[in-house]
CSV table of C-alpha atoms and ligand atoms in Angstrom, one decimal:
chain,number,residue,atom,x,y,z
A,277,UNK,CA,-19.6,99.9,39.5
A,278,UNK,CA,-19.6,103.4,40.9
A,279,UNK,CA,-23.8,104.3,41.5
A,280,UNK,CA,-22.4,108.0,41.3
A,281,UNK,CA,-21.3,107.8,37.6
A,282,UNK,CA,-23.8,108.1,34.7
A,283,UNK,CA,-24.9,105.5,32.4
A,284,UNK,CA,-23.5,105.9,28.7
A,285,UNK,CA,-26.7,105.4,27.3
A,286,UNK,CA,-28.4,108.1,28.6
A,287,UNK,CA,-26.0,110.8,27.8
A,288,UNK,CA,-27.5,113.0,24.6
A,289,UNK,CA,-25.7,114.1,22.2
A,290,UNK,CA,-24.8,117.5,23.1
A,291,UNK,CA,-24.0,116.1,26.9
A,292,UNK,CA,-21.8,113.4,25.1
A,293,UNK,CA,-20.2,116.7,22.5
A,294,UNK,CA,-19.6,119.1,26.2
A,295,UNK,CA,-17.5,116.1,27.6
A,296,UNK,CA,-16.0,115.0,24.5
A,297,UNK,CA,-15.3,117.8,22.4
A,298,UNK,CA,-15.1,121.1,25.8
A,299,UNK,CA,-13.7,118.9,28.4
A,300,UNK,CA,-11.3,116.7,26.8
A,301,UNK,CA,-10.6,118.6,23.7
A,302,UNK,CA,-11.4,116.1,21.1
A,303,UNK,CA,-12.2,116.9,17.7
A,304,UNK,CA,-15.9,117.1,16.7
A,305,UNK,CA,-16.4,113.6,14.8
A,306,UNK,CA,-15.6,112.0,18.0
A,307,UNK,CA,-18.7,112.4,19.6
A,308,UNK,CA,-20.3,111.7,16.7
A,309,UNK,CA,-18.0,108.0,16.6
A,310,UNK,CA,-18.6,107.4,20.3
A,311,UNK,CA,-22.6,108.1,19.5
A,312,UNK,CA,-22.9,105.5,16.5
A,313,UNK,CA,-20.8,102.9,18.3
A,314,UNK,CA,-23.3,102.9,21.4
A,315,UNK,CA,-26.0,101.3,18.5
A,316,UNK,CA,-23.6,98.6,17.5
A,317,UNK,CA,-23.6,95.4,19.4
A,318,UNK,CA,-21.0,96.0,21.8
A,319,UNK,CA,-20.5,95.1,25.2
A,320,UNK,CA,-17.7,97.4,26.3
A,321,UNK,CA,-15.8,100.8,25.4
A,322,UNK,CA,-13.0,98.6,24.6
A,323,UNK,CA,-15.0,97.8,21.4
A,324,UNK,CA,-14.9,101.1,20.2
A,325,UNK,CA,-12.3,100.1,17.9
A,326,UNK,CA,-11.9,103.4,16.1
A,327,UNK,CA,-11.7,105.4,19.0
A,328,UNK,CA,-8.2,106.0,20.8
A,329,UNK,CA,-7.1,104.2,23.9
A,330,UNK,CA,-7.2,107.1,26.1
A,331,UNK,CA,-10.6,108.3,25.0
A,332,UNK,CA,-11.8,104.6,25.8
A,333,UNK,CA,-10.2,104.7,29.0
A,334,UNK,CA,-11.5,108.4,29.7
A,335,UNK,CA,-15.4,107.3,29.0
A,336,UNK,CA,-15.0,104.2,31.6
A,337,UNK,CA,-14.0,106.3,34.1
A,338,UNK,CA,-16.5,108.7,33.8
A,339,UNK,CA,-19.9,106.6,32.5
A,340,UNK,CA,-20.6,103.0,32.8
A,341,UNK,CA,-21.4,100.9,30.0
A,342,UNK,CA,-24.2,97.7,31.1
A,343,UNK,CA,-26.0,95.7,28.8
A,344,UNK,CA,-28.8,94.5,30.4
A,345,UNK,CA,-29.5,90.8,30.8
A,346,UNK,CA,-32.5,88.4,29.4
A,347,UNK,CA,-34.0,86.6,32.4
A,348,UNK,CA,-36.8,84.4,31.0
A,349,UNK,CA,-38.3,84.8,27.6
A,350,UNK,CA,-42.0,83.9,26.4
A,351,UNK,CA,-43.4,83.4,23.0
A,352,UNK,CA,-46.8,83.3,22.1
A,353,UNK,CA,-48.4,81.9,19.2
A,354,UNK,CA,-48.7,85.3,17.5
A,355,UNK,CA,-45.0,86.0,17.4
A,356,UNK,CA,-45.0,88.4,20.5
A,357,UNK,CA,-42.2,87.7,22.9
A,358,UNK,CA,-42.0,88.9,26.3
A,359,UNK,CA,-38.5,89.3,28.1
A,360,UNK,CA,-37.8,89.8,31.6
A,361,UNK,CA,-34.6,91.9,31.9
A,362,UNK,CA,-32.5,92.2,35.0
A,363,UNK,CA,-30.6,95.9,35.0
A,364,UNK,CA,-27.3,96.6,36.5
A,365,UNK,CA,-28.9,97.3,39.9
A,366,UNK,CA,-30.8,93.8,40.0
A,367,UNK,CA,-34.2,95.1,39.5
A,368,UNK,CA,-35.6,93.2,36.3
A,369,UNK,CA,-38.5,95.0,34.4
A,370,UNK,CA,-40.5,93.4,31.3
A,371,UNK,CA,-39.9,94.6,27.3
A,372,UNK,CA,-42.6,93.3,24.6
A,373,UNK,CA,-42.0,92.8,21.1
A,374,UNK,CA,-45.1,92.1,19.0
A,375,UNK,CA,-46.0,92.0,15.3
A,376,UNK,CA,-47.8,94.2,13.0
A,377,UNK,CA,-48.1,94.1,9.3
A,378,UNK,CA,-45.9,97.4,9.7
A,379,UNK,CA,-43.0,95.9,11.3
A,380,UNK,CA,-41.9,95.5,14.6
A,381,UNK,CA,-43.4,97.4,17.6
A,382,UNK,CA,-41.6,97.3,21.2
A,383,UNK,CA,-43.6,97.8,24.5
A,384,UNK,CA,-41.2,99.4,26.8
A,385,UNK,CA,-41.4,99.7,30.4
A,386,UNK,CA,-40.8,103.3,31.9
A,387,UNK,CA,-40.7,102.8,35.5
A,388,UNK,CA,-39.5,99.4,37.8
A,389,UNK,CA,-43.0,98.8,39.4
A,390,UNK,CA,-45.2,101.4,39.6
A,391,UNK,CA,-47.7,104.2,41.9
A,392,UNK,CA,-50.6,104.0,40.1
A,393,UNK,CA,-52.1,101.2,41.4
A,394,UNK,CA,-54.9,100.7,38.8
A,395,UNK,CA,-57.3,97.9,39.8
A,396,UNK,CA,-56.3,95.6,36.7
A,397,UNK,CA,-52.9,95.9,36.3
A,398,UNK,CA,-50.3,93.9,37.6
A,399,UNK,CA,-47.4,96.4,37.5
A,400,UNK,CA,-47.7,98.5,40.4
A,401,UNK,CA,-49.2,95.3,42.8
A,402,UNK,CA,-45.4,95.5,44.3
A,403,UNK,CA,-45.3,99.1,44.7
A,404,UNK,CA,-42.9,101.6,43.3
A,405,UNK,CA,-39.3,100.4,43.3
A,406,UNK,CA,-37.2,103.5,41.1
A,407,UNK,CA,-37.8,105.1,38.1
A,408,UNK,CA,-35.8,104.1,35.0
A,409,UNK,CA,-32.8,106.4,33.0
A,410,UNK,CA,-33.3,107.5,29.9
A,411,UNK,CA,-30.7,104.6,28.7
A,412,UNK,CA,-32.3,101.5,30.4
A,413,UNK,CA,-35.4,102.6,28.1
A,414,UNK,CA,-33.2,102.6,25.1
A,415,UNK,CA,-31.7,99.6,25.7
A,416,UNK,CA,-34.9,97.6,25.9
A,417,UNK,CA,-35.2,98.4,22.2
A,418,UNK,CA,-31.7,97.5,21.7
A,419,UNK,CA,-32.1,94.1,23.3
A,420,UNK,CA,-35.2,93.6,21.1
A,421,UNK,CA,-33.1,94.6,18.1
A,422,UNK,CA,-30.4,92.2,18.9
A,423,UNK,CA,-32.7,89.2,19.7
A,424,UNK,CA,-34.6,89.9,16.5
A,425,UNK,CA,-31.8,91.0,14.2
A,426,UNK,CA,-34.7,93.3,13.1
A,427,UNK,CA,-35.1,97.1,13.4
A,428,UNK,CA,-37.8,98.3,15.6
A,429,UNK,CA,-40.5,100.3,13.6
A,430,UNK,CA,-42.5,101.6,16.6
A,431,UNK,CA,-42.4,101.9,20.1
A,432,UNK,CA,-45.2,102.0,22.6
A,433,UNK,CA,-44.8,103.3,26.3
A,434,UNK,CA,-46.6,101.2,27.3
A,435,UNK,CA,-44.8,98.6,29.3
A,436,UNK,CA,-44.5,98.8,33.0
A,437,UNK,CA,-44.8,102.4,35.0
A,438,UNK,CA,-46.7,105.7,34.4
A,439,UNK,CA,-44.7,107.7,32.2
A,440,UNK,CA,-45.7,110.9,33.1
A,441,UNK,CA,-44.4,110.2,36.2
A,442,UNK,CA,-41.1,110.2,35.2
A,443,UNK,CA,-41.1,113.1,33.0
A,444,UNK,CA,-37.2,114.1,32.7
A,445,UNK,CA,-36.0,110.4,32.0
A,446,UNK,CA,-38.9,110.2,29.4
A,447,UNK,CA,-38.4,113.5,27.4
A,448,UNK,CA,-35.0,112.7,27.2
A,449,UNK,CA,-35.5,109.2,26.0
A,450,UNK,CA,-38.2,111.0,23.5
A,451,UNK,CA,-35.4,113.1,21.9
A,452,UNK,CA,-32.7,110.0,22.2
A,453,UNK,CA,-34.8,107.5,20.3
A,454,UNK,CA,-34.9,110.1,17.2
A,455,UNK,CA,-31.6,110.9,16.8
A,456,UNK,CA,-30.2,110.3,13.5
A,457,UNK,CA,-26.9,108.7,14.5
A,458,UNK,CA,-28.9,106.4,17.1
A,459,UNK,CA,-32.3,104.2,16.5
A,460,UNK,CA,-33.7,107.2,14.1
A,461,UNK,CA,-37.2,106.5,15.0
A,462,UNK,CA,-39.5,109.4,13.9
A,463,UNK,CA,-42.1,111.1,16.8
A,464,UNK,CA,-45.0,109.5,15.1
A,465,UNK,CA,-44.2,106.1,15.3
A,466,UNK,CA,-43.9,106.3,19.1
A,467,UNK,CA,-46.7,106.8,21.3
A,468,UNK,CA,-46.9,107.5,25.3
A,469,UNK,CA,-49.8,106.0,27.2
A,470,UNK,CA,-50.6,107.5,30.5
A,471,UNK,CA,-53.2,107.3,33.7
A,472,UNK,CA,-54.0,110.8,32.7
A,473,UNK,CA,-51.4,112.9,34.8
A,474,UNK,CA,-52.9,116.2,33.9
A,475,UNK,CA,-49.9,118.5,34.7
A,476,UNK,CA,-47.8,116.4,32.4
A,477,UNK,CA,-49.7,116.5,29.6
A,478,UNK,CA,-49.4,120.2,29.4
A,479,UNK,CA,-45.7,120.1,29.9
A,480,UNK,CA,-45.8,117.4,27.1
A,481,UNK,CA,-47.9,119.7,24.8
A,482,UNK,CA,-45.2,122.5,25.6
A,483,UNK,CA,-42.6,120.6,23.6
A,484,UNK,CA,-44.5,120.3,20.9
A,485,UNK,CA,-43.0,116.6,20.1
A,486,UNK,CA,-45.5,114.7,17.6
A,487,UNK,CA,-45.2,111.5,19.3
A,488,UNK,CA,-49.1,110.1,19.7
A,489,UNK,CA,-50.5,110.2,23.3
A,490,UNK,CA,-52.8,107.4,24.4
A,491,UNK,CA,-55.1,108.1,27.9
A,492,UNK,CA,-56.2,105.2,30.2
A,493,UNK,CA,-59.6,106.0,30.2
A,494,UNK,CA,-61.3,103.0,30.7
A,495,UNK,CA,-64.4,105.0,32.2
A,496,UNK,CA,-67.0,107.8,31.1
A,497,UNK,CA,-67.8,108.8,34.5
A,498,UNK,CA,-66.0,109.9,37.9
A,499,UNK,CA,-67.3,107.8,39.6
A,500,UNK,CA,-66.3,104.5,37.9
A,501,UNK,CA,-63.2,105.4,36.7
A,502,UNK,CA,-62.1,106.1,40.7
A,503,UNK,CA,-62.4,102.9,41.8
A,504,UNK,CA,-60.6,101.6,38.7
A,505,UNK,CA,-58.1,104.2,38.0
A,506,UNK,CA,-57.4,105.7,41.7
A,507,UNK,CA,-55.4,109.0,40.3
A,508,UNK,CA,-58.6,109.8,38.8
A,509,UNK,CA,-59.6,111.2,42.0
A,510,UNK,CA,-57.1,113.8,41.9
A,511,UNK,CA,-57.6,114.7,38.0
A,512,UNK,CA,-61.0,114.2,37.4
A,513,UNK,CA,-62.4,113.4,33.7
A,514,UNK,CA,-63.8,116.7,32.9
A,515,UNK,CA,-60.0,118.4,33.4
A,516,UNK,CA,-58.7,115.3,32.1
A,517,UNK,CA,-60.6,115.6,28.7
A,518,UNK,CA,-60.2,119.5,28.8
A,519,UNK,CA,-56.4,118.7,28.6
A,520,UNK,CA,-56.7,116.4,25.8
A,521,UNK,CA,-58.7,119.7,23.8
A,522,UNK,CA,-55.8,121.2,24.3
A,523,UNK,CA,-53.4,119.0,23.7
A,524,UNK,CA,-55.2,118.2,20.4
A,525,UNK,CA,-55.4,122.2,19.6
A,526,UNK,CA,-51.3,122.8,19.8
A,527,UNK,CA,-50.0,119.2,18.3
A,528,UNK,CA,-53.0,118.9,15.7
A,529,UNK,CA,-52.2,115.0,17.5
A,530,UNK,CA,-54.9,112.7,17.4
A,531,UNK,CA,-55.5,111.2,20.7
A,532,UNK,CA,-56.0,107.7,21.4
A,533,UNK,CA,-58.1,106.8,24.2
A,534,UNK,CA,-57.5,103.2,26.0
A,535,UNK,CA,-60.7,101.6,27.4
A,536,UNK,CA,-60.4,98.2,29.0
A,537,UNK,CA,-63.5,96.4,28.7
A,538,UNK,CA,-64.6,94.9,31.9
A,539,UNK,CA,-67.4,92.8,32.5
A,540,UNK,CA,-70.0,94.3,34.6
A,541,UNK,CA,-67.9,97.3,35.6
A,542,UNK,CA,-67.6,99.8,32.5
A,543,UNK,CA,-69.3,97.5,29.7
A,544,UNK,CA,-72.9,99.0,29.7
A,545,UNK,CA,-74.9,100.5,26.8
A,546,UNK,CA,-75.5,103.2,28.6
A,547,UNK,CA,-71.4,103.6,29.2
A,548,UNK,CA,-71.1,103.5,25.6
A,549,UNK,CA,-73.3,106.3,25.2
A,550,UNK,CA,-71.6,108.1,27.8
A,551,UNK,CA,-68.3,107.3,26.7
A,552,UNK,CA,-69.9,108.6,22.7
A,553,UNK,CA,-71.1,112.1,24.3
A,554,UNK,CA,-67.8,112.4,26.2
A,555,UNK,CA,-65.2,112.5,22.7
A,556,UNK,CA,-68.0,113.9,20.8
A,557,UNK,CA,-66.5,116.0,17.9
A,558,UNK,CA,-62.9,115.2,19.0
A,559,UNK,CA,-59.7,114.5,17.1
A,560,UNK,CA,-59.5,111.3,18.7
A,561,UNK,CA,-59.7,107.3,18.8
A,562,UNK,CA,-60.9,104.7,20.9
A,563,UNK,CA,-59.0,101.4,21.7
A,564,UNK,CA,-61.4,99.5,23.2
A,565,UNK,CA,-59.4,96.3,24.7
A,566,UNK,CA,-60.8,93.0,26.7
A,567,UNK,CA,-59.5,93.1,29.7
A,568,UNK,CA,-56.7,90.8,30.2
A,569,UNK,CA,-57.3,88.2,32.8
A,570,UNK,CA,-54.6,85.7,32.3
A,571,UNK,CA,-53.4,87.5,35.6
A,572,UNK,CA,-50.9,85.6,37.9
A,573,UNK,CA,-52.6,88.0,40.7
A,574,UNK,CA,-54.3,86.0,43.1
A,575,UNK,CA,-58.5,86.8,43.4
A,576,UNK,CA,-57.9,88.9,40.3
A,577,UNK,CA,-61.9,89.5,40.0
A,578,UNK,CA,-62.3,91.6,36.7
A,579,UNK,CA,-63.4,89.3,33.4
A,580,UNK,CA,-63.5,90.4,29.7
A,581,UNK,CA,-67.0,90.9,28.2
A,582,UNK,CA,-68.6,88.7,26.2
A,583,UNK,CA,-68.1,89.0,22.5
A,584,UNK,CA,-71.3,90.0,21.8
A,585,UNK,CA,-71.4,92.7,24.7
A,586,UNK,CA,-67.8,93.7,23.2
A,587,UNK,CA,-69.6,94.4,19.4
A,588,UNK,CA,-72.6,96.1,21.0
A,589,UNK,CA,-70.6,98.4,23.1
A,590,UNK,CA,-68.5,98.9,19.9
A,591,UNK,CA,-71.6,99.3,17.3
A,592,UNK,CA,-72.8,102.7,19.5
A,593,UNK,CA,-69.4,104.1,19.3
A,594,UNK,CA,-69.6,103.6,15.4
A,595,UNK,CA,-73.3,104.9,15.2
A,596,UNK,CA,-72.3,108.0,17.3
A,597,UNK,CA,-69.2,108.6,14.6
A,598,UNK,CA,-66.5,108.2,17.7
A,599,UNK,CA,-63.4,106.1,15.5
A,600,UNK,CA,-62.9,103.1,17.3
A,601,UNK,CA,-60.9,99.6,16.7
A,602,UNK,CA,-61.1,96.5,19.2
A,603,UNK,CA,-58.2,96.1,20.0
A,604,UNK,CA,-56.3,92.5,19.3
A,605,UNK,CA,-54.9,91.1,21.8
A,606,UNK,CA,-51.7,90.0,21.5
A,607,UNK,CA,-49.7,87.6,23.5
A,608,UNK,CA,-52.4,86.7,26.5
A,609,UNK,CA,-51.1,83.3,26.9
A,610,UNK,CA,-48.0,85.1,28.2
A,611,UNK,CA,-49.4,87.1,30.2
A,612,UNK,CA,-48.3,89.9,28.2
A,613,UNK,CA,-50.5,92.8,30.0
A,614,UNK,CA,-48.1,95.0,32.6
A,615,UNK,CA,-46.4,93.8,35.2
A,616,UNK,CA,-48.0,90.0,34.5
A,617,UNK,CA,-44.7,88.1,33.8
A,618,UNK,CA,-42.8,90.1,36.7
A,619,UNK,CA,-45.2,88.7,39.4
A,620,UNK,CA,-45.3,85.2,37.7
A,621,UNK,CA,-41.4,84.8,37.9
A,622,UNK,CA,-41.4,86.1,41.5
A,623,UNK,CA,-44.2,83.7,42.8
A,624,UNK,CA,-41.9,80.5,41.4
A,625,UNK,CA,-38.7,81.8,42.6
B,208,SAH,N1,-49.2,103.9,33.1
B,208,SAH,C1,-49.5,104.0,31.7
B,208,SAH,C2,-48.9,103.0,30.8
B,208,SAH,C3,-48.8,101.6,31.2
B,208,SAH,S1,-50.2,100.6,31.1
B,208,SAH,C4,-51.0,104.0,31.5
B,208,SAH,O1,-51.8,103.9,32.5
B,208,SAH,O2,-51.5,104.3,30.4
B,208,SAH,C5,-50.7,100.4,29.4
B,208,SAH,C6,-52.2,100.1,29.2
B,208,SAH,O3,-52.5,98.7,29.6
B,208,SAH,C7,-53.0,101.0,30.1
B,208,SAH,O4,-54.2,101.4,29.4
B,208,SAH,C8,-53.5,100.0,31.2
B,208,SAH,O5,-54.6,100.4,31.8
B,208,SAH,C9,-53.6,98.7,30.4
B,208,SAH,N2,-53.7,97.5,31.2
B,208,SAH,C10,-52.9,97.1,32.3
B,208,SAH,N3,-53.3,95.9,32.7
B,208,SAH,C11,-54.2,95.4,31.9
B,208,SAH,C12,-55.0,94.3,31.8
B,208,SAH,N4,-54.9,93.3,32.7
B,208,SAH,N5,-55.9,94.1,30.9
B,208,SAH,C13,-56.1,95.1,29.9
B,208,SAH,N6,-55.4,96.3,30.0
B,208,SAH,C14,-54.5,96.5,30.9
């Protein structure tokens, strides 16, 4: 495969139109043809069976068409399923499905490892490796799709990678997965989770997409929040939260706000207090989750909270009239958190 040519999948529609319709003077409902064959199960242009030979021919030498391949897959009790996917480079990333009384949800991966480096997640323990196209995030919905023969209702980005660190590949995948002719997944059924990239969320307000934005916090204060977060030393809370305001101001988005509960480290009363008078009076909503420790990372030192210390931390929250849900967790026996079944498959192998 030529590395210079593009991938298919991450062509948008009016890219597909310029080199179907200016530069090889097709008529219009080609592109529209090409566009609703790439969501059928195919494996090759040669499927395209309504599409003329030469046109076939004329895509293959221009894009590249890879479906990318199921490595290992893990069920859980509670229905979700994590795949391991290998891409057409070789580098494999991790896709979740999970279950909700709404339908299917997919957990995609935005980046193949990551630069974050966030004490508690597996994902970046490797270090960056590339970030991936607009397509290779579509297809992980695809292959969930196929494997499910179920259409995907929501879609987190949530998987591995910071996706405001790969802001191009991710705006385009944003106006990809809501195309009518493709997956037709409305903006508010899809929601970006990120370290808290402050530039980016201003860029991302800019557009003015209503997809739901989630922020790692996972700390009140500086000063805890650095040593689990590291990029918090370069956008501290205070700018952080003043971005959310303003995010929240232009979308009229609620914002969900991530807070991994570890024992010891952010799980005090007096957090939760902090945490209350922090989103006081915002449009927003906590996710408080027990921090997942079924880690294949060796000395991985950070436990969840007792129950008890999870309700108490939760009952100030509620008191102080900050929205809040503990969050279940789904698929731990898998080790469904980022980067966990990535770094399991390479310590067998
Ligand atoms: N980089 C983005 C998105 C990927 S991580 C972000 O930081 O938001 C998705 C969420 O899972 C983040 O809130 C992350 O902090 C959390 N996470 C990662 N590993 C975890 C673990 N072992 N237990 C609980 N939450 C974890």
């Amino acid at each position: 495969m030529n590395g210079k040519i593009r991938y298919i999948y991450s062509l948008t529609i009016s890219e597909l139109e310029n080199f179907i319709e200016n530069t090889l003077h097709y008529p219009k409902y080609r592109t529209k043809q090409v566009f609703q064959w790439l969501y059928h199960e195919i494996s090759s242009f040669d499927e395209m069976l309504n599409i003329p030979k030469k046109l076939r021919a004329q895509l293959a030498e221009n894009f590249y068409f890879f479906k990318p391949e199921i490595k290992q897959t893990l069920k859980s009790a509670d229905h979700t399923v994590k795949y391991l996917i290998t891409l057409h480079d070789g580098a494999s990333i991790e896709t979740v499905k999970m279950e909700y009384h709404h339908g299917i949800s997919a957990c995609i991966s935005t980046q193949v490892g990551c630069k974050m480096h966030c004490a508690f997640c597996a994902s970046g323990k490797e270090g960056f490796f590339r970030n991936l196209t607009a397509g290779e995030m579509i297809q992980q919905i695809l292959t969930i799709q196929e494997q499910t023969c179920q259409r995907v209702a929501s879609v987190v980005l949530m998987g591995s990678g910071e996706p405001l660190d790969n802001f191009t590949e991710v705006v385009r995948f944003l106006n990809l997965v809501h195309e009518k002719d493709g997956l037709n997944l409305g903006y508010r059924h899809i929601t970006l989770s990120t370290c808290g990239i402050i530039p980016k969320i201003y860029e991302l307000a800019d557009l003015e997409i209503p997809i739901t934005l989630a922020i790692s916090l996972h700390a009140p204060i500086d000063s805890i929040r650095n040593q689990i977060v590291p990029i918090s030393k370069k956008y501290p809370i205070n700018e952080l939260i003043q971005a959310c305001r303003d995010y929240i101001e232009r979308t009229h988005r609620r914002i969900t706000f991530e807070y991994s509960l570890i024992s010891g480290i952010n799980d005090s009363i007096k957090m939760a207090y902090k945490l209350s008078n922090l989103l006081s009076g915002m449009l927003c909503h906590v996710n408080l989750i027990p921090v997942n420790s079924a880690s294949p990372l060796l000395d991985f030192p950070f436990k969840p909270p007792s129950l008890e210390k999870i309700e108490a931390f939760q009952q100030i929250l509620t008191r102080n009239h900050i929205p809040n849900t503990i969050r279940r967790t789904l698929g731990d026996e898998i080790q469904a958190a980022c980067g966990q079944l990535k770094c399991q498959f390479r310590k067998k192998s």
